[in-house]
C-alpha positions as a printed NumPy array, in Angstrom:
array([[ 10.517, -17.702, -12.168],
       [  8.313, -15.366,  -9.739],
       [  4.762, -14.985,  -9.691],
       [  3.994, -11.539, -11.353],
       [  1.312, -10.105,  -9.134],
       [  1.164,  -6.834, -11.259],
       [  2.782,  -5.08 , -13.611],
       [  3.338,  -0.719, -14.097],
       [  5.164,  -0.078, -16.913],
       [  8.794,  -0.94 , -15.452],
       [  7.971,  -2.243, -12.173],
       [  6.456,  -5.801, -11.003],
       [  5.015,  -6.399,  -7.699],
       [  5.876, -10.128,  -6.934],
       [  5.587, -12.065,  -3.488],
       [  7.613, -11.48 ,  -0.63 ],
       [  9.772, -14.32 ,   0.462],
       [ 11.303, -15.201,   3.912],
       [ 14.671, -14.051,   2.729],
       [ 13.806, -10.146,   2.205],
       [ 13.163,  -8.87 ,   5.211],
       [ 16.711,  -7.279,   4.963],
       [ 14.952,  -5.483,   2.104],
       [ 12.923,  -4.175,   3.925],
       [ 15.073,  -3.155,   6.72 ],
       [ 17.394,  -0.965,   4.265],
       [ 13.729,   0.853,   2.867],
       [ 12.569,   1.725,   5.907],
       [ 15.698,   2.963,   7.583],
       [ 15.594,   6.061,   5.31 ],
       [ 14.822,   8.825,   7.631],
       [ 12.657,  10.989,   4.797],
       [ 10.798,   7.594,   3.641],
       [  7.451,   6.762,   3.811],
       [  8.277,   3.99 ,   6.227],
       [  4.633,   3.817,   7.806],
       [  3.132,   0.593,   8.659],
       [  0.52 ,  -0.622,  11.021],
       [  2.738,  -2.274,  13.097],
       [  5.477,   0.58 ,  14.432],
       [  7.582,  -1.349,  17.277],
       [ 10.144,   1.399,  16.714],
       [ 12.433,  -1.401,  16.034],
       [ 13.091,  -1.468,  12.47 ],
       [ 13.981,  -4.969,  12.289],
       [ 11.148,  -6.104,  14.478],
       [  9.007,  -4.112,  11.824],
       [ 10.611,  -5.555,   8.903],
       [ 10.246,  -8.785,   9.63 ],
       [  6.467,  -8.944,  10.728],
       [  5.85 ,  -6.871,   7.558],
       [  7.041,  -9.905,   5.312],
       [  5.179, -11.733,   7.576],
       [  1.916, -10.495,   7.351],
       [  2.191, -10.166,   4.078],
       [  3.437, -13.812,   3.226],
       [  0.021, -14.765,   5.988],
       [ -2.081, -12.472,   4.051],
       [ -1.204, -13.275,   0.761],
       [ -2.109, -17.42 ,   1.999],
       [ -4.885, -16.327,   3.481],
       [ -6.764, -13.64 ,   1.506],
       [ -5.424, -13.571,  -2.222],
       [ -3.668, -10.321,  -1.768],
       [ -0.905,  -8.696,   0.264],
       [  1.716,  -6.217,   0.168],
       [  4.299,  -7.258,  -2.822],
       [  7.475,  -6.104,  -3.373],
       [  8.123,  -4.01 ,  -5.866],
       [ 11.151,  -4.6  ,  -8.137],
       [ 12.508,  -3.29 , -11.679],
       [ 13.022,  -5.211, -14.746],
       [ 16.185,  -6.251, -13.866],
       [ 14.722,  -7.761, -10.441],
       [ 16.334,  -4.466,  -8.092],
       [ 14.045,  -3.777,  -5.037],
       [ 12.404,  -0.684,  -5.57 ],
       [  9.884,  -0.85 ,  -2.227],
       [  6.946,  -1.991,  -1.972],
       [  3.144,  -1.792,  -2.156],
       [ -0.201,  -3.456,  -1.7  ],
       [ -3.042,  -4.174,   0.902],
       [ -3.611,  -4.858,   4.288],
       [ -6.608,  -5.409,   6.618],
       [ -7.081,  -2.374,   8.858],
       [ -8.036,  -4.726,  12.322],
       [ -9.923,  -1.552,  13.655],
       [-12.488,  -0.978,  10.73 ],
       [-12.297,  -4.092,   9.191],
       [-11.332,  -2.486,   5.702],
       [ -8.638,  -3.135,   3.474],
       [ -6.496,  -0.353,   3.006],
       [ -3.894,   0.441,   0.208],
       [ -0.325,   1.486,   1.132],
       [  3.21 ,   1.938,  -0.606],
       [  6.921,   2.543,   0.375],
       [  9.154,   3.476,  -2.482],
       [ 12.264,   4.345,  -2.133],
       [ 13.199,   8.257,  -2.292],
       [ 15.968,   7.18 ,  -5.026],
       [ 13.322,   6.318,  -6.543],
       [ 10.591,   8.29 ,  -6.389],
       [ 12.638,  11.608,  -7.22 ],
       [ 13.502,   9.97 , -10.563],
       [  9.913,   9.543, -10.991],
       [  7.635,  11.205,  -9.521],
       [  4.738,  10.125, -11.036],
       [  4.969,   6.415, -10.091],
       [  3.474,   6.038,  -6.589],
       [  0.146,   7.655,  -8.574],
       [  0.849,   5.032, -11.722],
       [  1.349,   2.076,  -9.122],
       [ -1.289,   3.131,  -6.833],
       [ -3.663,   3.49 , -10.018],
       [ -2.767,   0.477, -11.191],
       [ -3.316,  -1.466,  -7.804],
       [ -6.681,   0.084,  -7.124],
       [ -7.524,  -1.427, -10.588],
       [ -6.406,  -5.019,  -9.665],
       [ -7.94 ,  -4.738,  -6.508],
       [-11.969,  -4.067,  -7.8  ],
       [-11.394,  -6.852, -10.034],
       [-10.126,  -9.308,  -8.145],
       [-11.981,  -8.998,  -5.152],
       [-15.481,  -8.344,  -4.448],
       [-15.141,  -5.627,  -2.08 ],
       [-17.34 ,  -2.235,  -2.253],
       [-14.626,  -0.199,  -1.349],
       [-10.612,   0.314,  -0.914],
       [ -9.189,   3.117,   2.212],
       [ -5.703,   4.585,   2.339],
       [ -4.866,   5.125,   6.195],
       [ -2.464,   8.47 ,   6.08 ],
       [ -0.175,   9.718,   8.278],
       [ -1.819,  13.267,   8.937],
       [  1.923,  14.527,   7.85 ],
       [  2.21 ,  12.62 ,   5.013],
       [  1.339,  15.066,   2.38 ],
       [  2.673,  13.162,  -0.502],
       [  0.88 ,   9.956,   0.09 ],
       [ -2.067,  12.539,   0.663],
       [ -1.64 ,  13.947,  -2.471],
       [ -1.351,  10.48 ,  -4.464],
       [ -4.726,   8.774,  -2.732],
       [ -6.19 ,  11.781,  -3.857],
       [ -4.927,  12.224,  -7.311],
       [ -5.869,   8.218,  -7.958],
       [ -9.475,   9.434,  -6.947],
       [-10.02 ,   8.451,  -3.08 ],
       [-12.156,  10.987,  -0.808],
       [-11.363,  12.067,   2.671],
       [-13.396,  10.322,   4.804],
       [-12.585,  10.947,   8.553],
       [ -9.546,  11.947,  10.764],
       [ -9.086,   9.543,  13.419],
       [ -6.443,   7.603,  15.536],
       [ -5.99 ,   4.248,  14.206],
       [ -3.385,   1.776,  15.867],
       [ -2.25 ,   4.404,  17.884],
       [ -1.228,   6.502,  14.759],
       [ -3.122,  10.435,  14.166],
       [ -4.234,   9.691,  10.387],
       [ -6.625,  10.368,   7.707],
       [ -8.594,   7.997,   6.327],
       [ -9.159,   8.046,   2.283],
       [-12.238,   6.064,   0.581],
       [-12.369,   5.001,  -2.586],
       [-15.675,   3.25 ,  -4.249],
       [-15.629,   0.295,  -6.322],
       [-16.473,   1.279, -10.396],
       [-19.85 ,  -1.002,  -9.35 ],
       [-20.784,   1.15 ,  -5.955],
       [-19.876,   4.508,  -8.251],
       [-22.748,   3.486, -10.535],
       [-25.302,   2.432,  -7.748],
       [-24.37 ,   5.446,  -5.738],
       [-24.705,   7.705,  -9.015],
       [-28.084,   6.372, -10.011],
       [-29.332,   6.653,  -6.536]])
């Protein structure tokens, strides 16, 4: 049985193993995806595989990750989760669903990314969560900002033009609104 990171209505995120980075491969080989991720060799499979990487180091290492993301019935959907952001030292949400997917749902990426910004203030102790955007993704745009994050700044990060999103801990909300 696999560890259930996180649960949104029909879809888990569970660990990554070894054996998925063909997975991964098949998401991000979708032309229209959102196949952004901080490490863009513009090999796919070079991608792919440090993705599940990463993600099975940070996972080890820090108590979170990116998951993948699978249906009831254990089909890959995509995935979604944190990373470290090596140039601000922040940890920044991301997702890549499937367009399959996403058009027969559209509201999802907002559920999943609602739901992960949950787990993430309580079960870490950090002050705040970022969402490093593509500055032509407008539907990731649109889904940081519906799940409540503020543009920050626009700036180049890893050699990527993006936006960055902020989001406040419930905690730093109340300090910041008695202030």
């Amino acid at each position: 049985m696999q560890t259930i990171i996180l649960e949104c209505g029909s879809v888990r995120l569970v660990p990554f193993s070894p054996s998925d980075i063909n997975l991964v491969i098949n998401l991000q080989s979708d032309l229209f995806g959102n196949r952004y991720t901080e490490f863009s060799t513009g090999s796919i499979s070079a991608d792919a595989a440090e993705l599940v990487r990463s993600a099975l180091q940070n996972q080890a290492e820090l108590g979170f990750a990116k998951w993948k993301a699978v249906a009831e019935d254990g089909r890959f959907l995509g995935w979604a989760g944190f990373t470290p952001v090596s140039e601000t030292s922040e940890i920044s949400l991301s997702y890549c669903l499937s367009n399959e997917i996403l058009d027969k749902d559209g509201t999802l990426a907002t559920r999943l990314c609602a739901a992960l910004t949950g787990w993430f203030f309580e079960n870490t102790y950090f002050s705040h969560l970022v969402a490093v955007v593509r500055t032509d993704n407008r539907s990731m745009r649109e889904v940081v900002q519906d799940v409540g994050f503020n543009h920050r700044e626009s700036k180049k990060i890893e050699g990527m033009q993006a936006d960055v999103f902020q989001l406040f801990s419930p905690s730093m909300q109340s300090y910041l609104m008695s202030a």
